[in-house]
XYZ file of C-alpha atoms in Angstrom:
563
model
C 4.924 17.259 -41.319
C 3.155 14.398 -42.499
C 5.831 13.126 -44.147
C 8.270 13.299 -41.168
C 5.318 11.674 -39.229
C 5.489 8.662 -41.527
C 8.864 8.587 -41.383
C 9.471 8.385 -37.757
C 6.332 5.891 -37.293
C 8.493 3.603 -40.018
C 11.790 4.005 -37.959
C 9.883 3.132 -34.702
C 8.491 0.000 -36.427
C 11.763 -0.954 -37.954
C 13.521 -0.600 -34.552
C 10.848 -2.675 -32.731
C 11.058 -5.469 -35.213
C 14.948 -5.319 -34.529
C 14.291 -5.353 -30.758
C 11.666 -8.219 -30.931
C 13.935 -10.170 -33.086
C 16.940 -9.906 -30.631
C 14.379 -11.032 -27.692
C 13.529 -13.999 -30.127
C 17.165 -15.039 -30.545
C 18.114 -14.783 -26.497
C 14.732 -17.137 -25.978
C 16.610 -19.481 -28.660
C 19.568 -19.872 -26.532
C 17.061 -21.962 -24.426
C 17.063 -24.668 -27.144
C 20.793 -25.473 -27.260
C 19.685 -29.042 -27.780
C 17.169 -29.344 -30.252
C 14.296 -32.118 -30.321
C 14.424 -32.576 -34.020
C 17.150 -34.205 -35.536
C 17.833 -35.424 -39.316
C 20.019 -37.848 -40.566
C 21.295 -38.065 -44.571
C 20.279 -41.151 -45.467
C 20.585 -40.611 -49.127
C 23.495 -43.334 -49.959
C 21.238 -45.776 -48.166
C 18.222 -45.315 -50.483
C 19.357 -46.632 -53.623
C 18.287 -43.522 -55.236
C 20.936 -42.765 -58.172
C 18.882 -39.859 -59.865
C 21.091 -36.829 -60.810
C 19.868 -33.515 -61.746
C 20.500 -31.582 -64.733
C 19.803 -27.856 -65.679
C 20.145 -28.722 -69.277
C 22.897 -25.714 -69.651
C 25.471 -25.280 -72.173
C 27.133 -22.050 -71.000
C 24.310 -19.669 -72.578
C 22.939 -18.851 -69.265
C 19.435 -19.311 -70.159
C 17.070 -18.403 -67.750
C 15.054 -21.427 -66.864
C 18.449 -23.218 -65.991
C 18.237 -21.431 -62.753
C 14.611 -22.510 -61.851
C 14.482 -26.058 -62.445
C 12.960 -28.128 -60.430
C 10.462 -29.416 -58.456
C 9.916 -33.003 -56.740
C 6.629 -34.989 -55.769
C 5.852 -37.200 -52.762
C 2.974 -39.423 -53.673
C 1.711 -43.128 -53.376
C 1.644 -43.724 -57.171
C 0.609 -47.588 -56.393
C -1.942 -47.311 -53.373
C 0.299 -49.792 -51.612
C 0.083 -47.548 -48.484
C 3.566 -45.938 -48.354
C 5.044 -42.610 -50.154
C 7.000 -42.632 -53.571
C 9.155 -39.832 -54.826
C 9.145 -38.458 -58.377
C 12.111 -36.230 -59.429
C 11.831 -33.458 -62.282
C 14.738 -33.107 -64.433
C 16.041 -30.647 -66.922
C 16.586 -31.533 -70.553
C 19.269 -30.519 -73.218
C 18.663 -26.836 -73.760
C 20.228 -25.378 -77.231
C 24.080 -26.108 -77.496
C 23.828 -28.916 -74.862
C 24.223 -32.616 -75.813
C 23.851 -35.972 -73.748
C 24.431 -39.226 -74.614
C 21.507 -40.080 -72.654
C 18.535 -37.806 -72.707
C 17.937 -36.699 -69.010
C 14.492 -37.396 -67.882
C 12.291 -37.531 -64.602
C 12.145 -40.222 -62.521
C 9.952 -42.308 -60.298
C 11.328 -44.087 -57.163
C 9.009 -46.704 -55.646
C 9.123 -46.977 -51.996
C 9.916 -50.368 -50.467
C 9.983 -49.713 -47.036
C 12.864 -49.080 -44.589
C 14.152 -46.267 -46.887
C 14.677 -48.599 -49.736
C 13.760 -47.481 -53.012
C 13.421 -48.858 -56.393
C 13.898 -46.948 -59.910
C 10.451 -47.777 -61.640
C 10.371 -45.139 -64.336
C 10.532 -47.341 -67.268
C 7.569 -49.286 -66.385
C 5.526 -46.403 -65.050
C 5.896 -44.540 -68.246
C 6.612 -41.243 -66.322
C 9.891 -40.631 -67.612
C 9.370 -37.343 -69.161
C 12.276 -35.989 -71.426
C 10.727 -32.148 -71.523
C 12.514 -29.459 -69.235
C 10.767 -29.854 -65.856
C 10.090 -27.319 -63.724
C 6.850 -27.778 -61.856
C 4.314 -30.807 -60.749
C 1.174 -31.554 -59.135
C -0.717 -34.718 -58.368
C -4.149 -35.445 -57.816
C -7.158 -37.431 -59.143
C -8.354 -35.409 -61.633
C -10.722 -37.940 -63.121
C -12.099 -39.413 -59.517
C -10.998 -43.216 -60.483
C -9.376 -43.520 -57.288
C -5.517 -43.255 -58.241
C -3.462 -40.186 -58.463
C -2.242 -38.641 -61.829
C 0.367 -36.279 -62.598
C 0.754 -32.763 -64.260
C 3.829 -31.597 -65.362
C 4.482 -27.805 -65.860
C 7.544 -27.657 -68.341
C 9.560 -25.373 -70.205
C 7.692 -26.216 -73.795
C 4.589 -28.223 -73.684
C 3.292 -29.787 -70.526
C 1.927 -32.956 -69.867
C -0.849 -34.774 -68.156
C -0.236 -38.295 -67.035
C -3.110 -40.537 -66.194
C -2.605 -43.072 -63.855
C -3.832 -46.560 -65.174
C -4.059 -48.097 -61.899
C -1.691 -50.958 -62.523
C 1.578 -48.786 -61.738
C 1.722 -47.473 -65.304
C 0.836 -43.925 -66.698
C -0.611 -42.638 -70.068
C 0.048 -39.307 -71.867
C -3.301 -37.927 -72.067
C -2.381 -34.249 -72.706
C -3.889 -33.698 -76.083
C -7.267 -35.408 -75.322
C -7.488 -33.378 -71.894
C -6.187 -30.194 -73.482
C -3.816 -28.830 -70.984
C -0.522 -28.474 -72.927
C -0.837 -24.989 -72.342
C 1.646 -23.943 -75.221
C 5.253 -23.312 -75.095
C 6.041 -21.329 -71.851
C 8.792 -21.394 -68.874
C 6.699 -22.880 -66.598
C 6.509 -22.686 -62.962
C 4.075 -23.999 -59.981
C 0.989 -25.428 -60.659
C -2.013 -26.845 -58.485
C -5.189 -28.899 -59.017
C -8.158 -27.591 -56.998
C -11.863 -27.545 -57.370
C -12.602 -23.735 -57.862
C -16.441 -24.327 -57.857
C -16.904 -26.839 -55.576
C -18.769 -29.351 -58.349
C -16.804 -32.506 -57.313
C -13.915 -32.575 -59.895
C -10.462 -31.180 -59.837
C -9.721 -27.728 -62.046
C -6.058 -27.001 -62.767
C -4.174 -23.851 -62.258
C -1.092 -23.370 -64.354
C 1.322 -20.638 -63.359
C 4.076 -19.109 -66.062
C 7.229 -17.431 -65.353
C 8.583 -15.562 -68.491
C 8.331 -15.735 -72.122
C 11.250 -17.054 -73.614
C 12.850 -17.552 -76.865
C 16.352 -18.471 -77.767
C 16.748 -15.223 -80.134
C 15.769 -12.972 -77.498
C 18.153 -14.502 -74.815
C 19.706 -12.132 -72.361
C 22.831 -12.375 -70.483
C 24.789 -9.986 -68.518
C 27.936 -9.898 -66.195
C 28.821 -8.885 -62.735
C 32.266 -7.657 -62.113
C 33.365 -9.391 -65.548
C 31.798 -12.859 -64.700
C 28.935 -14.187 -66.685
C 25.539 -14.185 -64.799
C 21.777 -15.122 -65.188
C 19.486 -11.994 -65.373
C 16.653 -10.887 -63.512
C 13.380 -12.219 -65.027
C 12.433 -8.397 -65.553
C 14.437 -8.777 -68.731
C 11.765 -10.991 -70.474
C 8.282 -10.017 -70.896
C 5.868 -11.771 -68.011
C 2.891 -13.788 -69.368
C -0.351 -14.374 -67.606
C -1.257 -17.837 -65.793
C -3.679 -20.227 -67.272
C -6.942 -21.708 -65.504
C -8.493 -24.892 -66.964
C -12.246 -26.201 -65.569
C -12.648 -29.737 -65.411
C -15.586 -30.918 -67.626
C -16.056 -34.083 -65.785
C -15.302 -36.205 -68.844
C -11.592 -36.253 -69.101
C -11.285 -33.070 -70.870
C -10.722 -29.385 -69.653
C -11.619 -25.949 -70.712
C -9.578 -22.962 -70.644
C -11.425 -20.304 -68.642
C -8.222 -17.920 -67.968
C -10.188 -15.304 -69.379
C -13.677 -15.442 -67.980
C -12.348 -16.439 -64.537
C -10.416 -13.103 -64.467
C -6.846 -14.925 -63.994
C -5.628 -13.732 -67.481
C -5.931 -10.057 -66.306
C -2.842 -10.415 -64.368
C 0.207 -10.964 -65.833
C 3.514 -12.190 -63.653
C 6.745 -14.045 -63.068
C 5.168 -16.985 -61.096
C 7.155 -19.478 -59.001
C 5.428 -21.584 -56.252
C 1.923 -21.689 -56.118
C -0.605 -22.886 -53.668
C -4.349 -23.015 -53.415
C -5.986 -22.488 -50.008
C -9.333 -21.255 -48.337
C -7.596 -18.200 -46.574
C -10.632 -16.220 -45.841
C -12.536 -19.615 -44.454
C -15.562 -19.080 -46.977
C -15.778 -22.420 -48.094
C -14.205 -22.051 -51.450
C -10.373 -22.509 -52.678
C -8.584 -19.394 -53.208
C -4.883 -19.051 -55.148
C -1.548 -17.525 -53.755
C 1.324 -16.862 -56.487
C 4.697 -16.315 -55.425
C 5.997 -13.794 -58.099
C 9.628 -13.224 -58.843
C 10.880 -9.767 -58.327
C 7.202 -8.390 -58.707
C 4.141 -8.251 -56.378
C 2.718 -11.585 -54.994
C -1.025 -12.491 -56.478
C -3.576 -13.815 -53.998
C -6.777 -14.520 -55.964
C -9.731 -14.457 -54.151
C -12.617 -16.958 -55.309
C -16.029 -15.861 -55.371
C -17.197 -19.482 -54.978
C -18.221 -19.827 -58.572
C -14.624 -19.643 -60.118
C -14.544 -16.218 -60.713
C -11.397 -14.683 -59.131
C -10.459 -10.907 -57.866
C -6.775 -10.077 -57.225
C -6.410 -8.888 -53.593
C -2.652 -9.079 -52.764
C -2.321 -5.479 -52.054
C -5.368 -5.167 -50.367
C -4.813 -8.191 -48.300
C -1.040 -7.552 -47.399
C 0.733 -10.323 -49.116
C 1.679 -8.662 -52.322
C 4.964 -7.029 -50.711
C 6.827 -7.320 -47.510
C 6.310 -5.051 -44.372
C 8.678 -2.393 -45.888
C 6.431 -2.377 -48.905
C 9.412 -3.615 -51.119
C 9.224 -6.297 -53.989
C 10.956 -9.670 -53.420
C 12.389 -12.108 -55.360
C 9.778 -14.774 -54.462
C 10.560 -18.445 -54.952
C 8.583 -20.996 -53.127
C 5.073 -20.745 -50.943
C 3.559 -22.910 -48.405
C 0.650 -22.457 -45.936
C -0.298 -23.444 -42.614
C -1.870 -22.401 -39.097
C 1.591 -21.848 -37.507
C 0.013 -20.394 -34.193
C -3.197 -22.678 -33.968
C -5.874 -19.845 -34.165
C -7.692 -21.542 -36.691
C -6.466 -19.403 -39.675
C -4.145 -20.571 -42.400
C -0.777 -18.352 -42.965
C 1.414 -17.996 -45.784
C 5.362 -18.271 -45.819
C 7.182 -17.320 -48.747
C 11.024 -17.761 -49.575
C 12.964 -15.259 -51.570
C 16.040 -14.429 -53.616
C 19.584 -13.450 -51.828
C 19.987 -10.203 -49.425
C 16.152 -10.851 -48.622
C 14.504 -12.473 -45.801
C 11.846 -15.436 -46.239
C 8.424 -13.858 -45.451
C 5.823 -14.794 -42.706
C 2.437 -13.505 -43.585
C 0.072 -13.912 -40.508
C -3.474 -14.134 -41.208
C -5.435 -12.013 -39.144
C -8.832 -13.215 -39.643
C -10.584 -10.348 -41.895
C -9.101 -11.144 -44.982
C -5.966 -9.442 -44.095
C -2.337 -10.423 -43.584
C 0.822 -9.043 -41.363
C 3.917 -9.523 -42.137
C 5.411 -10.922 -38.812
C 8.614 -12.118 -40.015
C 10.844 -10.259 -37.441
C 8.583 -10.335 -34.396
C 8.259 -14.180 -34.836
C 11.728 -14.974 -35.702
C 10.627 -16.589 -39.078
C 13.328 -15.369 -41.130
C 16.298 -16.043 -38.999
C 19.420 -17.255 -41.395
C 17.306 -16.665 -44.467
C 19.027 -13.548 -45.766
C 22.412 -14.391 -47.371
C 21.740 -16.936 -49.954
C 18.463 -17.419 -52.253
C 15.881 -19.828 -50.615
C 13.851 -21.950 -52.348
C 11.452 -25.070 -51.539
C 9.808 -24.796 -48.179
C 7.309 -26.311 -45.942
C 5.444 -26.364 -42.522
C 5.489 -29.700 -40.894
C 5.358 -30.698 -37.218
C 8.701 -32.224 -37.235
C 8.857 -33.432 -33.291
C 5.093 -33.845 -32.827
C 4.457 -31.615 -30.401
C 1.451 -30.010 -31.904
C 2.808 -26.970 -33.991
C 4.239 -26.427 -37.245
C 7.855 -25.863 -37.894
C 9.576 -24.545 -40.960
C 12.071 -26.119 -43.474
C 13.709 -23.900 -45.796
C 15.948 -25.110 -48.959
C 18.782 -22.899 -49.856
C 21.342 -22.193 -52.605
C 22.568 -19.721 -55.399
C 21.476 -19.656 -58.840
C 24.806 -17.981 -59.799
C 27.564 -20.194 -60.524
C 30.291 -17.476 -60.393
C 28.652 -15.883 -57.004
C 31.767 -16.921 -54.805
C 34.229 -15.291 -57.601
C 32.516 -11.573 -56.522
C 30.708 -12.009 -53.537
C 32.127 -12.724 -49.994
C 28.818 -13.279 -48.445
C 26.916 -15.581 -50.562
C 28.052 -19.378 -52.087
C 26.393 -21.452 -54.664
C 26.137 -24.323 -52.234
C 24.583 -23.506 -48.895
C 23.014 -25.402 -46.119
C 19.498 -25.727 -45.676
C 17.342 -24.108 -42.703
C 15.467 -25.630 -39.774
C 13.372 -22.901 -37.871
C 11.708 -24.847 -34.648
C 8.165 -23.519 -33.570
C 8.587 -23.113 -29.839
C 4.772 -22.984 -29.252
C 3.980 -19.434 -28.511
C 3.905 -18.092 -32.132
C 7.709 -17.818 -32.123
C 10.343 -19.519 -34.193
C 14.023 -20.576 -33.393
C 16.595 -21.740 -36.029
C 18.021 -24.808 -34.719
C 19.700 -26.006 -37.843
C 23.205 -26.272 -36.036
C 21.718 -28.392 -33.585
C 19.298 -30.624 -35.711
C 21.630 -33.428 -37.013
C 24.113 -34.326 -39.667
C 21.530 -34.246 -42.314
C 21.309 -30.275 -42.175
C 25.256 -29.989 -42.807
C 24.761 -31.075 -46.190
C 25.791 -28.074 -48.767
C 24.375 -28.139 -52.169
C 22.120 -25.912 -54.244
C 18.879 -27.062 -53.512
C 15.389 -26.303 -55.103
C 12.276 -28.149 -54.561
C 11.613 -29.737 -51.186
C 8.922 -31.887 -49.811
C 7.939 -33.562 -46.637
C 6.301 -36.995 -45.586
C 6.536 -40.115 -43.616
C 8.522 -42.064 -45.452
C 9.055 -44.936 -43.604
C 5.789 -44.867 -41.832
C 7.380 -44.637 -38.318
C 5.252 -41.469 -37.313
C 7.238 -38.767 -37.917
C 8.111 -36.296 -40.990
C 11.092 -37.100 -43.434
C 12.352 -34.771 -46.338
C 13.415 -34.880 -49.883
C 15.349 -32.394 -51.474
C 15.975 -31.878 -54.899
C 19.357 -30.229 -55.615
C 20.193 -28.591 -59.185
C 22.991 -30.300 -61.028
C 23.612 -32.749 -58.143
C 21.987 -35.728 -56.338
C 19.124 -35.218 -54.092
C 19.167 -35.459 -50.215
C 16.986 -37.794 -48.523
C 16.694 -36.965 -44.973
C 15.360 -39.268 -42.458
C 13.709 -38.093 -39.147
C 15.222 -39.520 -36.255
C 13.825 -36.811 -33.512
C 13.819 -38.444 -30.192
C 10.854 -37.937 -28.172
C 7.803 -39.400 -26.924
C 5.072 -37.397 -28.637
C 2.108 -39.019 -30.377
C 0.579 -38.192 -33.669
C -2.213 -39.138 -36.247
C -1.827 -39.321 -39.844
C -5.261 -38.895 -42.049
C -6.089 -39.928 -45.509
C -9.365 -38.758 -47.122
C -11.793 -40.307 -49.283
C -14.204 -37.971 -51.355
C -17.488 -38.924 -52.339
C -19.640 -35.796 -53.463
C -16.358 -33.907 -53.242
C -13.346 -34.872 -55.509
C -12.189 -38.662 -54.990
C -8.715 -37.702 -53.187
C -10.141 -34.875 -50.871
C -8.410 -31.956 -52.517
C -9.431 -28.666 -50.906
C -10.958 -30.622 -47.828
C -10.212 -28.718 -44.287
C -9.473 -31.204 -40.912
C -9.867 -29.906 -37.478
C -8.186 -32.098 -34.938
C -9.075 -30.976 -31.285
C -7.255 -32.708 -28.379
C -7.880 -31.003 -25.027
C -6.941 -27.256 -25.469
C -4.963 -27.870 -28.694
C -6.815 -27.486 -31.746
C -5.156 -27.831 -35.044
C -6.568 -27.443 -38.911
C -4.821 -28.378 -42.058
C -5.883 -28.727 -45.510
C -5.179 -31.102 -48.464
C -3.184 -29.277 -50.997
C -2.262 -30.320 -54.992
C 0.786 -28.274 -55.579
C 2.734 -26.207 -53.101
C 6.547 -25.240 -51.733
C 8.492 -24.493 -54.764
C 7.014 -25.717 -57.744
C 6.594 -28.995 -55.998
C 3.664 -31.346 -54.338
C 3.520 -33.255 -50.922
C 1.169 -33.743 -48.060
C -1.833 -35.586 -49.226
C -1.625 -37.756 -46.153
C -2.188 -35.476 -43.407
C -0.110 -35.564 -40.392
C -0.726 -33.915 -36.702
C 1.355 -34.000 -34.054
C -0.435 -34.448 -30.770
C 2.400 -33.982 -27.899
C 1.742 -35.759 -24.826
C -1.932 -36.604 -25.821
C -2.574 -40.398 -26.513
C -6.247 -39.949 -27.443
C -7.902 -37.382 -29.844
C -11.201 -35.885 -28.598
C -12.643 -34.913 -32.068
C -11.616 -34.855 -35.743
C -14.060 -32.697 -38.100
C -13.501 -32.823 -41.872
C -15.160 -29.982 -43.719
C -15.343 -31.380 -47.420
C -15.787 -28.809 -50.469
C -19.412 -30.397 -51.266
C -20.256 -29.008 -47.603
C -20.236 -32.196 -46.080
C -19.054 -32.205 -42.529
C -17.964 -35.494 -40.856
C -17.063 -35.885 -37.105
C -15.219 -38.835 -35.240
C -14.684 -38.775 -31.368
C -12.413 -40.317 -29.377
C -9.740 -41.855 -31.377
C -6.410 -43.055 -30.164
C -3.052 -41.941 -31.400
C -0.108 -43.197 -33.286
C -1.857 -44.461 -36.349
C -3.157 -43.838 -39.986
C -6.872 -43.590 -40.485
C -8.900 -43.327 -43.615
C -12.207 -40.944 -43.266
C -14.731 -41.480 -46.220
C -17.062 -38.601 -47.043
C -20.848 -39.082 -45.621
C -19.657 -41.922 -43.349
C -19.831 -39.730 -40.075
C -21.720 -36.860 -41.169
C -23.330 -34.553 -38.546
C -26.978 -34.527 -38.857
């Protein structure tokens, strides 16, 4: 009887989800003309970078998961630059010129210059994940690479060049297949610690391949041993100490992909979400001292609403429904929906993918990079999803999936619901490639959010936001004093009339990528902000009032402190 009751309840929940999803689709017909539009301006930019997966036909698993991309202002000139990660030659592959990562300086008006040589950021390792932060608190942004093989930490010299300080810092992290990585202040001591996720333990001697209907294919990561992730505490002198064991992180082995650090439970310290591939996700709850308990199962973020494991890829977080709580969005493999976990405010999450429409058109092909961003500046966060398959022969044995696929755009319609507007959102979303990392920022400083997508074995896609509306916005840079210099982990609340929004500064997010150090808030028709509140990791709270819209401001810790 109990089993029958549970079965009936599950059936009711599934049918209810379908009915709600149908209702969301009906609502979506009201948005036949989208208020968001993207144009593909890749050719105009001067960017010539082309990604390689380093393959030689041996189907090594790391070929499928490269690579991330980063947006950050490397030279402090006020505009956002682009850093592309690249693969490198795996066993059996040969290149006349070794593939390397590439840094492009933003010269304005969507023109970029390759400054890889002079910057020293042309790493020739097998790139997977990247995070950017001012780990040494000297006023400029540094770069950490989570590679297959030894990882690399580049310190910004402040003159447009970088130096490899990996050995001195002690963060090479062995010889693993890397994944997402993040800087965050785990103990609120004012300097940034480092979380390094790992995918699988690999060796050429133990390479595993399969065939599907007679065609070569890549294996599921479950064919390999899963390693535990690493956590490094910043010693404040340019060096780090491995605290993976004492922190509790090393107690858990996983197949990490996208990673993000955020204060999901609003207790003033930063927690860690790891999207694992083909196993449950990890949610590491911080006790405020840098000790972590894995609570994904209890919190409701380990599995989807059916209790199923997903092939999770990327992850982002934001307050999509403006209730003051950070929610998580996780992308996944083919024949699986990307998942939206709504924060219920009591340490628990609910999978609301179907009731919100947040999974619309994410089922067929694998989804990778993702981001919450207010693309139309109307005061709520939309969702961008990068897509594309990893099996090169997929079209030979499937009539439902393709290697190249279009990316998807889900518009937030303001009542906790999303509508897929990809077909109506401009020619930029008609591009079909196999995408991986995706990042978002205002590349031309015109007040709306643009997109950069890294495509495997191809050139990237640069999308200019050409949305036509009269909505207003505010962009915010933070400068820490007691907290880390770059403000990582600080939470900002922007209040305008009845509209209240929050965001945090994250270092590392999406699919093994980095973006968003400059916070951006859409304001709708509001021309003035009533109140901006900044809660710093140190505990300091700054408040500004009556700020005019449509500009970039910098807030320094302690300059507008509540007494």
